PDB file of C-alpha atoms in Angstrom:
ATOM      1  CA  UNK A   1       0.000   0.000   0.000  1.00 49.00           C
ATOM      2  CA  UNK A   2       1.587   3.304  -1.150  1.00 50.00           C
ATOM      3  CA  UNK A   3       1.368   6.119   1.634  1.00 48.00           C
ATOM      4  CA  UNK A   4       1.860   9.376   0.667  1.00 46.00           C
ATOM      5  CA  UNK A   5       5.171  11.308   1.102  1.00 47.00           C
ATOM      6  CA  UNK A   6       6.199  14.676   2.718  1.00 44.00           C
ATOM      7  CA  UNK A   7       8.438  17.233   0.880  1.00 47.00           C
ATOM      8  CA  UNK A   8      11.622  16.729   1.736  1.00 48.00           C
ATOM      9  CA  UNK A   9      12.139  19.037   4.671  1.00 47.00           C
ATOM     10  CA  UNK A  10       7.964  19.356   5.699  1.00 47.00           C
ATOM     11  CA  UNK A  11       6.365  17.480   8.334  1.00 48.00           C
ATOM     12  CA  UNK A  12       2.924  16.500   7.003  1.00 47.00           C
ATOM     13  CA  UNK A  13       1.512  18.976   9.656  1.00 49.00           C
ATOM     14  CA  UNK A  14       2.993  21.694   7.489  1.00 47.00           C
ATOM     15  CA  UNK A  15       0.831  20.308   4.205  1.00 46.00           C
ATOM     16  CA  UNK A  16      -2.423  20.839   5.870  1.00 46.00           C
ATOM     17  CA  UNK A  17      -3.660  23.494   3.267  1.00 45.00           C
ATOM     18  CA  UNK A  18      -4.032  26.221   5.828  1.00 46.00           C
ATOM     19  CA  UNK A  19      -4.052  29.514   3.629  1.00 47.00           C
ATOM     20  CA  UNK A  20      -1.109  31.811   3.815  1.00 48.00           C
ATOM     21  CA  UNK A  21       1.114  29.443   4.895  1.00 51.00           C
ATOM     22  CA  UNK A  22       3.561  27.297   2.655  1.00 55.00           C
ATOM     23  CA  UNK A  23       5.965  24.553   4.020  1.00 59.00           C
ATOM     24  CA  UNK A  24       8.281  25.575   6.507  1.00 59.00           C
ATOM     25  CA  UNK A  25      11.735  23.454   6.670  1.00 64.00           C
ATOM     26  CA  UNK A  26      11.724  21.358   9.731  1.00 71.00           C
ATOM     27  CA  UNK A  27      14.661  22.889  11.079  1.00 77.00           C
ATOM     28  CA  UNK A  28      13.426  26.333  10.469  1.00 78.00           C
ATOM     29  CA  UNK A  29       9.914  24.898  12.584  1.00 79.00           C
ATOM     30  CA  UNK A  30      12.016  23.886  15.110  1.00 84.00           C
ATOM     31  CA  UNK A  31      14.383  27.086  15.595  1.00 85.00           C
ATOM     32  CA  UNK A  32      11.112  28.617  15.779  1.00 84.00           C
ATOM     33  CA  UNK A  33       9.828  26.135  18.827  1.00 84.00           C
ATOM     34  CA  UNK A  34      12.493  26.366  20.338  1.00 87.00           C
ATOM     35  CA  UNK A  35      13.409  29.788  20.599  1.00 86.00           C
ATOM     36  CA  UNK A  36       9.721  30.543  21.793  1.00 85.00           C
ATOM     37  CA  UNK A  37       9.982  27.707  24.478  1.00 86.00           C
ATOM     38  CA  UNK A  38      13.142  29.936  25.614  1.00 86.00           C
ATOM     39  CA  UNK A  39      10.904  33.123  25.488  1.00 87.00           C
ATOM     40  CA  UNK A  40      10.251  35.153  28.883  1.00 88.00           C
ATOM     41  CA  UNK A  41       6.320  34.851  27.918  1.00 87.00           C
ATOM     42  CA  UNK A  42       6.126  31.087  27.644  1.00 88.00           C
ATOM     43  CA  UNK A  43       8.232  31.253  31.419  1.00 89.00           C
ATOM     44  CA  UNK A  44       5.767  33.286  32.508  1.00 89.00           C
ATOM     45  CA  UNK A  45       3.214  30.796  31.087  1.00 90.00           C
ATOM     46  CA  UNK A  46       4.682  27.555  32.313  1.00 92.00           C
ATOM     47  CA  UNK A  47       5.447  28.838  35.600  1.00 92.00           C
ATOM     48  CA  UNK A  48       1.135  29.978  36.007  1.00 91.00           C
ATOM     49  CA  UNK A  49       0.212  26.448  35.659  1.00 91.00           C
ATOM     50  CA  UNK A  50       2.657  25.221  37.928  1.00 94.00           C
ATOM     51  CA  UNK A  51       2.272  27.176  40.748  1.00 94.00           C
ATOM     52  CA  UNK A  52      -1.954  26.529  40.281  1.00 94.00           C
ATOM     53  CA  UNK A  53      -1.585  23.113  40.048  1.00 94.00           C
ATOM     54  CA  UNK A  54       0.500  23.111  43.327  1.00 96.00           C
ATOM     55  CA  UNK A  55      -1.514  24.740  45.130  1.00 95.00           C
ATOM     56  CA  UNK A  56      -4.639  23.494  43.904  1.00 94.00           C
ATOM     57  CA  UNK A  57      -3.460  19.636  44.384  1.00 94.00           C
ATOM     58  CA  UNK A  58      -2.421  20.713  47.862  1.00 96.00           C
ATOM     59  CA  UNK A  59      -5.644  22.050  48.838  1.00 94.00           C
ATOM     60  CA  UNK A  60      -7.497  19.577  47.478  1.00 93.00           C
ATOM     61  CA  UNK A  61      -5.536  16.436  48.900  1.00 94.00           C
ATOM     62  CA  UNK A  62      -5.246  18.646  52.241  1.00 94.00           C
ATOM     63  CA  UNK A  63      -8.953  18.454  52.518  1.00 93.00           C
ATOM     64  CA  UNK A  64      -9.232  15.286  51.420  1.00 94.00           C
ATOM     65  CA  UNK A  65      -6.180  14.047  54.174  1.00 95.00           C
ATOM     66  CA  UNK A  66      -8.077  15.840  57.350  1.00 93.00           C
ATOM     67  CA  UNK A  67     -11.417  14.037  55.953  1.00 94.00           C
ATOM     68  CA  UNK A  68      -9.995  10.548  56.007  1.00 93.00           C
ATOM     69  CA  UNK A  69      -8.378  11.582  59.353  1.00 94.00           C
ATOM     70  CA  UNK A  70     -11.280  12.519  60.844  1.00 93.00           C
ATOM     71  CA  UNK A  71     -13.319   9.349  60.577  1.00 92.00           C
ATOM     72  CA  UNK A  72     -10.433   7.242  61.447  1.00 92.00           C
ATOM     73  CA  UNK A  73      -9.607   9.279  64.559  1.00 93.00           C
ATOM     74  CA  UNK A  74     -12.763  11.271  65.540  1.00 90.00           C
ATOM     75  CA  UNK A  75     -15.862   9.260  65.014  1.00 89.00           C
ATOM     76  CA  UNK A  76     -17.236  11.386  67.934  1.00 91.00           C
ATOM     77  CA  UNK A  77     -17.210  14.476  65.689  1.00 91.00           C
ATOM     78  CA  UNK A  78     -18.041  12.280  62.182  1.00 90.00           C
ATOM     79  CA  UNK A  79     -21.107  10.940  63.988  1.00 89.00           C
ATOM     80  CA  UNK A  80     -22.320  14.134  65.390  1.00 89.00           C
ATOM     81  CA  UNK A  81     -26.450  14.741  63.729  1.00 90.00           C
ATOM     82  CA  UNK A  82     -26.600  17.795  61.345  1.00 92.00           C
ATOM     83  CA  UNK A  83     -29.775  17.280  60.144  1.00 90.00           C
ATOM     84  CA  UNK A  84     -32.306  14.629  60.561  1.00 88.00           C
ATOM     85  CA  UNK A  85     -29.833  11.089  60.255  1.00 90.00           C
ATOM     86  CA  UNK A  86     -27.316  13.294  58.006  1.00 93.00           C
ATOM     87  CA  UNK A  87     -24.057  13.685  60.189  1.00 93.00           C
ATOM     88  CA  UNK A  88     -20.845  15.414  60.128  1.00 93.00           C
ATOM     89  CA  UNK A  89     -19.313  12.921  58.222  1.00 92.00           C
ATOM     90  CA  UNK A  90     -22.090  12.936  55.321  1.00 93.00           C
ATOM     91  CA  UNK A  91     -21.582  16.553  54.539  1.00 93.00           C
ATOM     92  CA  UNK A  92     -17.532  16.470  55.064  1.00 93.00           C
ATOM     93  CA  UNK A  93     -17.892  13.937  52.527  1.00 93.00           C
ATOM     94  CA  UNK A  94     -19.821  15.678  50.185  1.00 93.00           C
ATOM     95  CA  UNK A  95     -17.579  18.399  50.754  1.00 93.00           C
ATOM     96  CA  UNK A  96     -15.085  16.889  48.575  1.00 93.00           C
ATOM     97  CA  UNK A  97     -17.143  16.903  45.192  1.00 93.00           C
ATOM     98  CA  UNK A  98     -18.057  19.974  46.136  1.00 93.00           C
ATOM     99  CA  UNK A  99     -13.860  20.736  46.252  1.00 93.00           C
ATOM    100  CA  UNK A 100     -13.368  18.890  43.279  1.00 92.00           C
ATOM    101  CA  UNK A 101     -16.199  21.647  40.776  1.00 94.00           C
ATOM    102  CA  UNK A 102     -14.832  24.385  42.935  1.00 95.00           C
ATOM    103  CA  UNK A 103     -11.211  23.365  41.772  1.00 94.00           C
ATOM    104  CA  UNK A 104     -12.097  23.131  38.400  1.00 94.00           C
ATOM    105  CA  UNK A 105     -14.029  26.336  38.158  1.00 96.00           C
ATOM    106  CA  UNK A 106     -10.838  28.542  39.592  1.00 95.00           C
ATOM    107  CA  UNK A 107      -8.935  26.327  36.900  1.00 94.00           C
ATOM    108  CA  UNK A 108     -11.042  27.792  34.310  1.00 95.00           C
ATOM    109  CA  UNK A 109     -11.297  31.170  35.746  1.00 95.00           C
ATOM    110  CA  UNK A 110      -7.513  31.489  36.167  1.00 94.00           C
ATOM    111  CA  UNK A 111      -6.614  30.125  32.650  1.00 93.00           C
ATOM    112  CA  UNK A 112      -9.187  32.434  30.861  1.00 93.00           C
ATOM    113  CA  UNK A 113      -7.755  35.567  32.707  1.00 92.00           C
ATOM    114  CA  UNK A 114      -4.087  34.722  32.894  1.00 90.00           C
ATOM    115  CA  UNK A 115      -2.941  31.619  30.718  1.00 91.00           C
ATOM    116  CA  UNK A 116      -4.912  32.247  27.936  1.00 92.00           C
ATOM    117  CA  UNK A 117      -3.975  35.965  26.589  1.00 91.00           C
ATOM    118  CA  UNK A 118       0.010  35.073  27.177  1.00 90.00           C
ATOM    119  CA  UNK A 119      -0.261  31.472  25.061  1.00 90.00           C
ATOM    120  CA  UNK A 120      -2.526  33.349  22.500  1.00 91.00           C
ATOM    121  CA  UNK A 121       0.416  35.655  22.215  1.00 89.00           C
ATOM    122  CA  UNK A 122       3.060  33.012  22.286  1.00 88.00           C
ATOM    123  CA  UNK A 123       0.832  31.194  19.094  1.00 89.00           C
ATOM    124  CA  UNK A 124       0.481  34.697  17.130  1.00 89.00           C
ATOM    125  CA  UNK A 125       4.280  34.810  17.374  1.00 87.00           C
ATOM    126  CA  UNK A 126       4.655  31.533  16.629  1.00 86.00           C
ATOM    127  CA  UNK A 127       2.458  31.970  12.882  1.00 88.00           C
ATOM    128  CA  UNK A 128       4.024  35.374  12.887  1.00 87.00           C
ATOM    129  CA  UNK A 129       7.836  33.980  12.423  1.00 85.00           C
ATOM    130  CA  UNK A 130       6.733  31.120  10.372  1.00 84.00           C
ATOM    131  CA  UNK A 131       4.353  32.470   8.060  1.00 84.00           C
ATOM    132  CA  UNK A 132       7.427  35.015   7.432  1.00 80.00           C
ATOM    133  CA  UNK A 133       9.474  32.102   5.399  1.00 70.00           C
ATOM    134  CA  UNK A 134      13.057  30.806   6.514  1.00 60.00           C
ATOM    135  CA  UNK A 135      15.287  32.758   8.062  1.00 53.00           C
ATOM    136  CA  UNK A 136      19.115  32.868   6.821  1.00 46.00           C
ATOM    137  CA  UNK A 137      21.828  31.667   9.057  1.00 42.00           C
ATOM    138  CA  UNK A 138      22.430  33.817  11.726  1.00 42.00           C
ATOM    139  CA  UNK A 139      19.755  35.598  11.518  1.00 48.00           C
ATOM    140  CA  UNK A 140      17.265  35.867  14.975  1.00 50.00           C
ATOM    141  CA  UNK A 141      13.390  34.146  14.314  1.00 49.00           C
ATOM    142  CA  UNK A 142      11.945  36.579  15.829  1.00 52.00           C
ATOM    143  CA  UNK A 143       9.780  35.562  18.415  1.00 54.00           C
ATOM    144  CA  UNK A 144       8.829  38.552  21.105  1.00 53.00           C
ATOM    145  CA  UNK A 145       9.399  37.957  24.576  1.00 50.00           C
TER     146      UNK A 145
END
């Protein structure tokens, strides 16, 4: 079975028809990459979801911890009646789904007002540099920081 080929040079994500764009040399692609990987803005972006998703997993597993604590070492306090039969315990457990939506509602909230306009950037300059053709040796790509 034949399969078809890329230009020498072009992955086959560079073929993909897009309009205004031609095929961009691999190496060229990958100067590119990797000079916006090295780019104060994608530090700035990496670093944002790293410190969330530190402190969100701590917080989460922190609640989660003094939950499974408490009904191994107070059942006094789990079996204390909140409402009709529903105890402590009941609502400390629900308390964790309820953790879990919060979670992923500040994890939209925070990408949508900081992730997302500094990796929008980092894509427009990105297309920017490689919808501007190779480069010559020496010459910077030009990816803003």
């Amino acid at each position: 079975m034949n399969r078809p080929t890329s230009p020498t040079g072009c992955s086959p994500a560079d073929q993909s028809g897009r309009a205004g764009t031609g095929a961009v040399p691999q190496d060229t692609a990958s100067a590119v990459f990797e000079e916006a990987q090295s780019s104060p803005s994608f530090g700035r972006l990496r670093r944002s979801q790293r410190t969330f998703a530190a402190l969100a997993t701590i917080a989460v597993l922190s609640l989660y911890l003094l939950y499974v604590l408490l009904s191994s070492y107070e059942r006094g306090l789990m079996d204390v009646g909140v409402v009709g039969r529903l105890n402590v315990g009941f609502f400390l457990g629900l308390a964790q789904f309820g953790a879990t939506f919060l979670t992923a509602w500040l994890y939209t909230r925070h990408a949508g007002r900081r992730r997302d306009p500094v990796a929008e950037q980092v894509r427009q300059d990105i297309e920017r540099v490689l919808a501007a053709g190779p480069h010559g040796p020496g010459q910077a790509t030009g990816v803003s920081a």
